[in-house]
Each structure stands twice: as structure tokens, then as C-alpha cells.
Amino acid sequence: MQRTAGYSVMLAAAFAAASAAGAGRAPSAFSAAEAAMTPAATGRVRATGRGRLPRRAGSEAQRRLMARRAAVVEAYKNAAMRLGMGRSVVSAGTGTETVHGFIRGVELIETRYYRDGGVEAEVEFTVPAEAVPVAPPAEDPRGGEEELLMVEKGGGPMPEEEWREILGGGGR
């Protein structure tokens, strides 16, 4: 009981900070259609994370799974940063990001696999509408230049055949 109360307080403080951070922004800078699509209007937050194949890993299958996990973890981090739970610090040419927060009810919406080994994961979760600062939609940083290999919808269990196809193993 005590642990749950601590998480609630921490989450409430993060929502208050996110609300205060977004209070100075002018939502009138966007069209009515864009404003209707923002997370502030819907109470839903979406975030995308990217993962790359690691240089060293046991097998190709392990490398692909590690890239997928990296993409999901980065998506969680980006969601927390979007709510004002983290900070970025750049020093001596290196970038460090720290995130402290508690988010629950996160749903994996889509996972995209690219031919170059890159993976993108998109997550979504619900928050109180007043907790989300209004921001314009993010541009696609890939710019559509890389060829999409596969898209996985949802985060539920996948049949073994699909995993084998993703991991390049084909049959047994």
C-alpha cells in the first residue's frame, strides 16, 4: 500500500510539472484540425523509439530482438520525456538523458522493421488531458529514405512462424 501511494505521488508531481511546462504555449498557433489531433485534446500520448542492430551479439536473431527491445525502451523514454519527467544534458560532446517517472497502461501500437536492420516502435497510453503540453506533430526523422521491410501491429503474442520470418530463420 505504501509503495503504491509513493508512485501515485510521483506520477501526480510529474503531471503537475508537465501541465506547468505547457501552460505558456499558445494552442491557437495550430489550426482547429491539428488541435483536435493533439494528445491534449484526446488524453492519449504517442511516442516513437528507434533501435539499431548491435555490433556484437550471439546470433542474427538475438541482434534483431535486441534492436526491437531498444526501440521499445526508447519509446517509453520518449513518452516520459514528453510529459516532462526527464531532462537532457549535453557535456563535452556526449549527450546524456535521464528519465525518472512511472507510466503504466502503455500499449505497443506498431513495430516497424527496416531492411538496414533498424526498428521503430510506437507506443501509446492515456493520461489526464491537462497533463499533456500541446505541441505540433513530430516530423519523421527518417524522411522516408529507408525501405520498410515489415510492420507489426499491436504487441500481443505472435505465432512462431511470424517470429521466424522476422528473424530470418525461415523454417526449422
JSON list of C-alpha atoms in Angstrom, two decimals:
[
{"chain": "A", "resi": 1, "resn": "MET", "atom": "CA", "xyz": [0.00, 0.00, 0.00]},
{"chain": "A", "resi": 2, "resn": "GLN", "atom": "CA", "xyz": [2.75, 2.42, 0.91]},
{"chain": "A", "resi": 3, "resn": "ARG", "atom": "CA", "xyz": [4.69, 1.70, -2.29]},
{"chain": "A", "resi": 4, "resn": "THR", "atom": "CA", "xyz": [1.61, 2.37, -4.46]},
{"chain": "A", "resi": 5, "resn": "ALA", "atom": "CA", "xyz": [0.99, 5.67, -2.69]},
{"chain": "A", "resi": 6, "resn": "GLY", "atom": "CA", "xyz": [4.58, 6.73, -3.43]},
{"chain": "A", "resi": 7, "resn": "TYR", "atom": "CA", "xyz": [4.14, 6.01, -7.12]},
{"chain": "A", "resi": 8, "resn": "SER", "atom": "CA", "xyz": [0.87, 7.95, -7.18]},
{"chain": "A", "resi": 9, "resn": "VAL", "atom": "CA", "xyz": [2.53, 10.98, -5.60]},
{"chain": "A", "resi": 10, "resn": "MET", "atom": "CA", "xyz": [5.47, 10.76, -8.00]},
{"chain": "A", "resi": 11, "resn": "LEU", "atom": "CA", "xyz": [3.14, 10.48, -11.01]},
{"chain": "A", "resi": 12, "resn": "ALA", "atom": "CA", "xyz": [0.93, 13.33, -9.78]},
{"chain": "A", "resi": 13, "resn": "ALA", "atom": "CA", "xyz": [4.01, 15.54, -9.37]},
{"chain": "A", "resi": 14, "resn": "ALA", "atom": "CA", "xyz": [5.13, 14.68, -12.91]},
{"chain": "A", "resi": 15, "resn": "PHE", "atom": "CA", "xyz": [1.69, 15.54, -14.31]},
{"chain": "A", "resi": 16, "resn": "ALA", "atom": "CA", "xyz": [1.72, 18.85, -12.44]},
{"chain": "A", "resi": 17, "resn": "ALA", "atom": "CA", "xyz": [5.17, 19.66, -13.84]},
{"chain": "A", "resi": 18, "resn": "ALA", "atom": "CA", "xyz": [4.05, 18.76, -17.36]},
{"chain": "A", "resi": 19, "resn": "SER", "atom": "CA", "xyz": [0.97, 20.96, -17.02]},
{"chain": "A", "resi": 20, "resn": "ALA", "atom": "CA", "xyz": [3.04, 23.89, -15.80]},
{"chain": "A", "resi": 21, "resn": "ALA", "atom": "CA", "xyz": [5.56, 23.43, -18.62]},
{"chain": "A", "resi": 22, "resn": "GLY", "atom": "CA", "xyz": [2.86, 23.51, -21.28]},
{"chain": "A", "resi": 23, "resn": "ALA", "atom": "CA", "xyz": [0.89, 26.38, -19.76]},
{"chain": "A", "resi": 24, "resn": "GLY", "atom": "CA", "xyz": [2.85, 29.09, -21.60]},
{"chain": "A", "resi": 25, "resn": "ARG", "atom": "CA", "xyz": [2.36, 27.59, -25.06]},
{"chain": "A", "resi": 26, "resn": "ALA", "atom": "CA", "xyz": [-0.28, 29.00, -27.34]},
{"chain": "A", "resi": 27, "resn": "PRO", "atom": "CA", "xyz": [-2.57, 26.33, -28.78]},
{"chain": "A", "resi": 28, "resn": "SER", "atom": "CA", "xyz": [-4.03, 28.94, -31.12]},
{"chain": "A", "resi": 29, "resn": "ALA", "atom": "CA", "xyz": [-0.86, 28.67, -33.22]},
{"chain": "A", "resi": 30, "resn": "PHE", "atom": "CA", "xyz": [-2.28, 25.48, -34.75]},
{"chain": "A", "resi": 31, "resn": "SER", "atom": "CA", "xyz": [-5.31, 25.01, -36.95]},
{"chain": "A", "resi": 32, "resn": "ALA", "atom": "CA", "xyz": [-8.50, 23.59, -35.43]},
{"chain": "A", "resi": 33, "resn": "ALA", "atom": "CA", "xyz": [-7.91, 20.25, -37.18]},
{"chain": "A", "resi": 34, "resn": "GLU", "atom": "CA", "xyz": [-4.37, 19.99, -35.81]},
{"chain": "A", "resi": 35, "resn": "ALA", "atom": "CA", "xyz": [-5.55, 20.95, -32.32]},
{"chain": "A", "resi": 36, "resn": "ALA", "atom": "CA", "xyz": [-8.15, 18.17, -32.40]},
{"chain": "A", "resi": 37, "resn": "MET", "atom": "CA", "xyz": [-5.41, 15.64, -33.15]},
{"chain": "A", "resi": 38, "resn": "THR", "atom": "CA", "xyz": [-3.06, 16.67, -30.34]},
{"chain": "A", "resi": 39, "resn": "PRO", "atom": "CA", "xyz": [-2.72, 14.47, -27.26]},
{"chain": "A", "resi": 40, "resn": "ALA", "atom": "CA", "xyz": [-4.01, 17.35, -25.11]},
{"chain": "A", "resi": 41, "resn": "ALA", "atom": "CA", "xyz": [-7.42, 17.05, -26.77]},
{"chain": "A", "resi": 42, "resn": "THR", "atom": "CA", "xyz": [-7.60, 13.27, -26.67]},
{"chain": "A", "resi": 43, "resn": "GLY", "atom": "CA", "xyz": [-5.74, 12.45, -23.46]},
{"chain": "A", "resi": 44, "resn": "ARG", "atom": "CA", "xyz": [-3.60, 9.96, -25.42]},
{"chain": "A", "resi": 45, "resn": "VAL", "atom": "CA", "xyz": [0.16, 10.25, -25.72]},
{"chain": "A", "resi": 46, "resn": "ARG", "atom": "CA", "xyz": [2.08, 8.56, -28.54]},
{"chain": "A", "resi": 47, "resn": "ALA", "atom": "CA", "xyz": [5.82, 8.20, -28.68]},
{"chain": "A", "resi": 48, "resn": "THR", "atom": "CA", "xyz": [8.21, 6.53, -31.09]},
{"chain": "A", "resi": 49, "resn": "GLY", "atom": "CA", "xyz": [11.55, 4.90, -30.35]},
{"chain": "A", "resi": 50, "resn": "ARG", "atom": "CA", "xyz": [14.26, 3.63, -32.65]},
{"chain": "A", "resi": 51, "resn": "GLY", "atom": "CA", "xyz": [16.68, 0.76, -32.23]},
{"chain": "A", "resi": 52, "resn": "ARG", "atom": "CA", "xyz": [19.67, -0.37, -34.27]},
{"chain": "A", "resi": 53, "resn": "LEU", "atom": "CA", "xyz": [21.27, -3.76, -34.60]},
{"chain": "A", "resi": 54, "resn": "PRO", "atom": "CA", "xyz": [24.06, -4.09, -32.03]},
{"chain": "A", "resi": 55, "resn": "ARG", "atom": "CA", "xyz": [27.55, -4.68, -33.41]},
{"chain": "A", "resi": 56, "resn": "ARG", "atom": "CA", "xyz": [28.22, -7.68, -31.23]},
{"chain": "A", "resi": 57, "resn": "ALA", "atom": "CA", "xyz": [25.68, -10.32, -30.30]},
{"chain": "A", "resi": 58, "resn": "GLY", "atom": "CA", "xyz": [25.45, -14.09, -30.40]},
{"chain": "A", "resi": 59, "resn": "SER", "atom": "CA", "xyz": [23.26, -14.59, -33.46]},
{"chain": "A", "resi": 60, "resn": "GLU", "atom": "CA", "xyz": [21.30, -12.63, -36.04]},
{"chain": "A", "resi": 61, "resn": "ALA", "atom": "CA", "xyz": [18.05, -13.47, -34.23]},
{"chain": "A", "resi": 62, "resn": "GLN", "atom": "CA", "xyz": [19.44, -12.12, -30.97]},
{"chain": "A", "resi": 63, "resn": "ARG", "atom": "CA", "xyz": [20.61, -8.94, -32.70]},
{"chain": "A", "resi": 64, "resn": "ARG", "atom": "CA", "xyz": [17.14, -8.31, -34.15]},
{"chain": "A", "resi": 65, "resn": "LEU", "atom": "CA", "xyz": [15.41, -8.92, -30.83]},
{"chain": "A", "resi": 66, "resn": "MET", "atom": "CA", "xyz": [17.86, -6.59, -29.08]},
{"chain": "A", "resi": 67, "resn": "ALA", "atom": "CA", "xyz": [17.16, -3.87, -31.67]},
{"chain": "A", "resi": 68, "resn": "ARG", "atom": "CA", "xyz": [13.41, -4.30, -31.11]},
{"chain": "A", "resi": 69, "resn": "ARG", "atom": "CA", "xyz": [13.82, -4.07, -27.33]},
{"chain": "A", "resi": 70, "resn": "ALA", "atom": "CA", "xyz": [15.98, -0.95, -27.71]},
{"chain": "A", "resi": 71, "resn": "ALA", "atom": "CA", "xyz": [13.26, 0.67, -29.82]},
{"chain": "A", "resi": 72, "resn": "VAL", "atom": "CA", "xyz": [10.57, -0.12, -27.23]},
{"chain": "A", "resi": 73, "resn": "VAL", "atom": "CA", "xyz": [12.70, 1.19, -24.34]},
{"chain": "A", "resi": 74, "resn": "GLU", "atom": "CA", "xyz": [13.44, 4.40, -26.25]},
{"chain": "A", "resi": 75, "resn": "ALA", "atom": "CA", "xyz": [9.73, 4.83, -26.99]},
{"chain": "A", "resi": 76, "resn": "TYR", "atom": "CA", "xyz": [8.99, 4.57, -23.24]},
{"chain": "A", "resi": 77, "resn": "LYS", "atom": "CA", "xyz": [11.73, 7.12, -22.55]},
{"chain": "A", "resi": 78, "resn": "ASN", "atom": "CA", "xyz": [10.38, 9.50, -25.19]},
{"chain": "A", "resi": 79, "resn": "ALA", "atom": "CA", "xyz": [6.88, 9.20, -23.71]},
{"chain": "A", "resi": 80, "resn": "ALA", "atom": "CA", "xyz": [8.20, 10.10, -20.25]},
{"chain": "A", "resi": 81, "resn": "MET", "atom": "CA", "xyz": [10.23, 13.00, -21.68]},
{"chain": "A", "resi": 82, "resn": "ARG", "atom": "CA", "xyz": [7.11, 14.26, -23.46]},
{"chain": "A", "resi": 83, "resn": "LEU", "atom": "CA", "xyz": [5.37, 14.54, -20.09]},
{"chain": "A", "resi": 84, "resn": "GLY", "atom": "CA", "xyz": [8.28, 16.44, -18.57]},
{"chain": "A", "resi": 85, "resn": "MET", "atom": "CA", "xyz": [9.61, 13.58, -16.43]},
{"chain": "A", "resi": 86, "resn": "GLY", "atom": "CA", "xyz": [13.17, 13.71, -17.78]},
{"chain": "A", "resi": 87, "resn": "ARG", "atom": "CA", "xyz": [15.94, 16.01, -18.84]},
{"chain": "A", "resi": 88, "resn": "SER", "atom": "CA", "xyz": [18.71, 16.07, -21.43]},
{"chain": "A", "resi": 89, "resn": "VAL", "atom": "CA", "xyz": [22.23, 17.17, -20.60]},
{"chain": "A", "resi": 90, "resn": "VAL", "atom": "CA", "xyz": [24.94, 17.67, -23.19]},
{"chain": "A", "resi": 91, "resn": "SER", "atom": "CA", "xyz": [28.53, 17.93, -21.97]},
{"chain": "A", "resi": 92, "resn": "ALA", "atom": "CA", "xyz": [31.90, 17.52, -23.69]},
{"chain": "A", "resi": 93, "resn": "GLY", "atom": "CA", "xyz": [30.33, 16.29, -26.92]},
{"chain": "A", "resi": 94, "resn": "THR", "atom": "CA", "xyz": [28.32, 13.50, -25.31]},
{"chain": "A", "resi": 95, "resn": "GLY", "atom": "CA", "xyz": [24.61, 13.51, -24.71]},
{"chain": "A", "resi": 96, "resn": "THR", "atom": "CA", "xyz": [23.07, 12.05, -21.59]},
{"chain": "A", "resi": 97, "resn": "GLU", "atom": "CA", "xyz": [19.36, 11.70, -20.95]},
{"chain": "A", "resi": 98, "resn": "THR", "atom": "CA", "xyz": [17.92, 10.79, -17.60]},
{"chain": "A", "resi": 99, "resn": "VAL", "atom": "CA", "xyz": [14.29, 9.96, -17.02]},
{"chain": "A", "resi": 100, "resn": "HIS", "atom": "CA", "xyz": [12.61, 9.38, -13.69]},
{"chain": "A", "resi": 101, "resn": "GLY", "atom": "CA", "xyz": [8.93, 8.57, -13.77]},
{"chain": "A", "resi": 102, "resn": "PHE", "atom": "CA", "xyz": [6.25, 5.97, -13.59]},
{"chain": "A", "resi": 103, "resn": "ILE", "atom": "CA", "xyz": [3.99, 5.28, -16.54]},
{"chain": "A", "resi": 104, "resn": "ARG", "atom": "CA", "xyz": [1.52, 2.43, -16.68]},
{"chain": "A", "resi": 105, "resn": "GLY", "atom": "CA", "xyz": [-1.00, 1.21, -19.20]},
{"chain": "A", "resi": 106, "resn": "VAL", "atom": "CA", "xyz": [1.42, 1.61, -22.12]},
{"chain": "A", "resi": 107, "resn": "GLU", "atom": "CA", "xyz": [0.28, -0.18, -25.27]},
{"chain": "A", "resi": 108, "resn": "LEU", "atom": "CA", "xyz": [2.65, -1.16, -28.08]},
{"chain": "A", "resi": 109, "resn": "ILE", "atom": "CA", "xyz": [0.82, 0.10, -31.17]},
{"chain": "A", "resi": 110, "resn": "GLU", "atom": "CA", "xyz": [3.17, -0.76, -34.00]},
{"chain": "A", "resi": 111, "resn": "THR", "atom": "CA", "xyz": [6.66, -2.10, -34.64]},
{"chain": "A", "resi": 112, "resn": "ARG", "atom": "CA", "xyz": [8.34, -1.37, -37.99]},
{"chain": "A", "resi": 113, "resn": "TYR", "atom": "CA", "xyz": [11.35, -3.36, -39.24]},
{"chain": "A", "resi": 114, "resn": "TYR", "atom": "CA", "xyz": [13.63, -1.82, -41.91]},
{"chain": "A", "resi": 115, "resn": "ARG", "atom": "CA", "xyz": [15.95, -3.56, -44.37]},
{"chain": "A", "resi": 116, "resn": "ASP", "atom": "CA", "xyz": [19.03, -1.89, -42.86]},
{"chain": "A", "resi": 117, "resn": "GLY", "atom": "CA", "xyz": [18.25, -3.56, -39.52]},
{"chain": "A", "resi": 118, "resn": "GLY", "atom": "CA", "xyz": [16.63, -0.53, -37.91]},
{"chain": "A", "resi": 119, "resn": "VAL", "atom": "CA", "xyz": [13.48, -0.98, -35.83]},
{"chain": "A", "resi": 120, "resn": "GLU", "atom": "CA", "xyz": [10.87, 1.60, -34.83]},
{"chain": "A", "resi": 121, "resn": "ALA", "atom": "CA", "xyz": [8.36, 1.02, -32.06]},
{"chain": "A", "resi": 122, "resn": "GLU", "atom": "CA", "xyz": [5.33, 3.22, -31.42]},
{"chain": "A", "resi": 123, "resn": "VAL", "atom": "CA", "xyz": [3.63, 3.21, -28.00]},
{"chain": "A", "resi": 124, "resn": "GLU", "atom": "CA", "xyz": [0.51, 4.94, -26.70]},
{"chain": "A", "resi": 125, "resn": "PHE", "atom": "CA", "xyz": [-1.09, 5.49, -23.30]},
{"chain": "A", "resi": 126, "resn": "THR", "atom": "CA", "xyz": [-3.82, 7.58, -21.69]},
{"chain": "A", "resi": 127, "resn": "VAL", "atom": "CA", "xyz": [-3.17, 10.50, -19.35]},
{"chain": "A", "resi": 128, "resn": "PRO", "atom": "CA", "xyz": [-5.33, 13.32, -17.99]},
{"chain": "A", "resi": 129, "resn": "ALA", "atom": "CA", "xyz": [-5.73, 15.79, -20.85]},
{"chain": "A", "resi": 130, "resn": "GLU", "atom": "CA", "xyz": [-4.47, 18.71, -18.77]},
{"chain": "A", "resi": 131, "resn": "ALA", "atom": "CA", "xyz": [-1.17, 16.89, -18.12]},
{"chain": "A", "resi": 132, "resn": "VAL", "atom": "CA", "xyz": [-0.02, 16.90, -21.74]},
{"chain": "A", "resi": 133, "resn": "PRO", "atom": "CA", "xyz": [1.58, 20.04, -23.20]},
{"chain": "A", "resi": 134, "resn": "VAL", "atom": "CA", "xyz": [0.30, 20.99, -26.66]},
{"chain": "A", "resi": 135, "resn": "ALA", "atom": "CA", "xyz": [2.97, 20.52, -29.32]},
{"chain": "A", "resi": 136, "resn": "PRO", "atom": "CA", "xyz": [2.97, 20.27, -33.11]},
{"chain": "A", "resi": 137, "resn": "PRO", "atom": "CA", "xyz": [3.15, 16.76, -34.61]},
{"chain": "A", "resi": 138, "resn": "ALA", "atom": "CA", "xyz": [6.72, 15.48, -34.86]},
{"chain": "A", "resi": 139, "resn": "GLU", "atom": "CA", "xyz": [8.27, 15.10, -38.29]},
{"chain": "A", "resi": 140, "resn": "ASP", "atom": "CA", "xyz": [9.51, 11.72, -39.44]},
{"chain": "A", "resi": 141, "resn": "PRO", "atom": "CA", "xyz": [13.28, 11.85, -38.77]},
{"chain": "A", "resi": 142, "resn": "ARG", "atom": "CA", "xyz": [13.92, 9.06, -41.27]},
{"chain": "A", "resi": 143, "resn": "GLY", "atom": "CA", "xyz": [12.48, 11.23, -44.05]},
{"chain": "A", "resi": 144, "resn": "GLY", "atom": "CA", "xyz": [11.12, 8.18, -45.88]},
{"chain": "A", "resi": 145, "resn": "GLU", "atom": "CA", "xyz": [14.56, 7.38, -47.32]},
{"chain": "A", "resi": 146, "resn": "GLU", "atom": "CA", "xyz": [14.88, 3.86, -45.89]},
{"chain": "A", "resi": 147, "resn": "GLU", "atom": "CA", "xyz": [12.96, 0.93, -47.28]},
{"chain": "A", "resi": 148, "resn": "LEU", "atom": "CA", "xyz": [10.38, -0.52, -44.92]},
{"chain": "A", "resi": 149, "resn": "LEU", "atom": "CA", "xyz": [10.68, -4.27, -44.53]},
{"chain": "A", "resi": 150, "resn": "MET", "atom": "CA", "xyz": [7.76, -5.19, -42.25]},
{"chain": "A", "resi": 151, "resn": "VAL", "atom": "CA", "xyz": [5.16, -3.66, -39.92]},
{"chain": "A", "resi": 152, "resn": "GLU", "atom": "CA", "xyz": [3.92, -5.45, -36.81]},
{"chain": "A", "resi": 153, "resn": "LYS", "atom": "CA", "xyz": [0.61, -4.22, -35.40]},
{"chain": "A", "resi": 154, "resn": "GLY", "atom": "CA", "xyz": [-0.10, -4.44, -31.70]},
{"chain": "A", "resi": 155, "resn": "GLY", "atom": "CA", "xyz": [2.02, -6.01, -29.02]},
{"chain": "A", "resi": 156, "resn": "GLY", "atom": "CA", "xyz": [0.24, -9.30, -28.45]},
{"chain": "A", "resi": 157, "resn": "PRO", "atom": "CA", "xyz": [1.79, -12.73, -28.82]},
{"chain": "A", "resi": 158, "resn": "MET", "atom": "CA", "xyz": [2.87, -13.68, -32.32]},
{"chain": "A", "resi": 159, "resn": "PRO", "atom": "CA", "xyz": [2.83, -17.13, -33.86]},
{"chain": "A", "resi": 160, "resn": "GLU", "atom": "CA", "xyz": [6.19, -18.87, -34.11]},
{"chain": "A", "resi": 161, "resn": "GLU", "atom": "CA", "xyz": [6.13, -18.67, -37.93]},
{"chain": "A", "resi": 162, "resn": "GLU", "atom": "CA", "xyz": [5.96, -14.86, -37.83]},
{"chain": "A", "resi": 163, "resn": "TRP", "atom": "CA", "xyz": [8.92, -14.68, -35.45]},
{"chain": "A", "resi": 164, "resn": "ARG", "atom": "CA", "xyz": [10.91, -16.95, -37.75]},
{"chain": "A", "resi": 165, "resn": "GLU", "atom": "CA", "xyz": [10.07, -14.69, -40.71]},
{"chain": "A", "resi": 166, "resn": "ILE", "atom": "CA", "xyz": [11.14, -11.56, -38.79]},
{"chain": "A", "resi": 167, "resn": "LEU", "atom": "CA", "xyz": [14.32, -13.17, -37.56]},
{"chain": "A", "resi": 168, "resn": "GLY", "atom": "CA", "xyz": [15.19, -14.50, -41.00]},
{"chain": "A", "resi": 169, "resn": "GLY", "atom": "CA", "xyz": [15.19, -18.15, -39.92]},
{"chain": "A", "resi": 170, "resn": "GLY", "atom": "CA", "xyz": [12.52, -19.36, -42.34]},
{"chain": "A", "resi": 171, "resn": "GLY", "atom": "CA", "xyz": [11.63, -22.92, -41.36]},
{"chain": "A", "resi": 172, "resn": "ARG", "atom": "CA", "xyz": [13.06, -25.08, -38.63]}
]
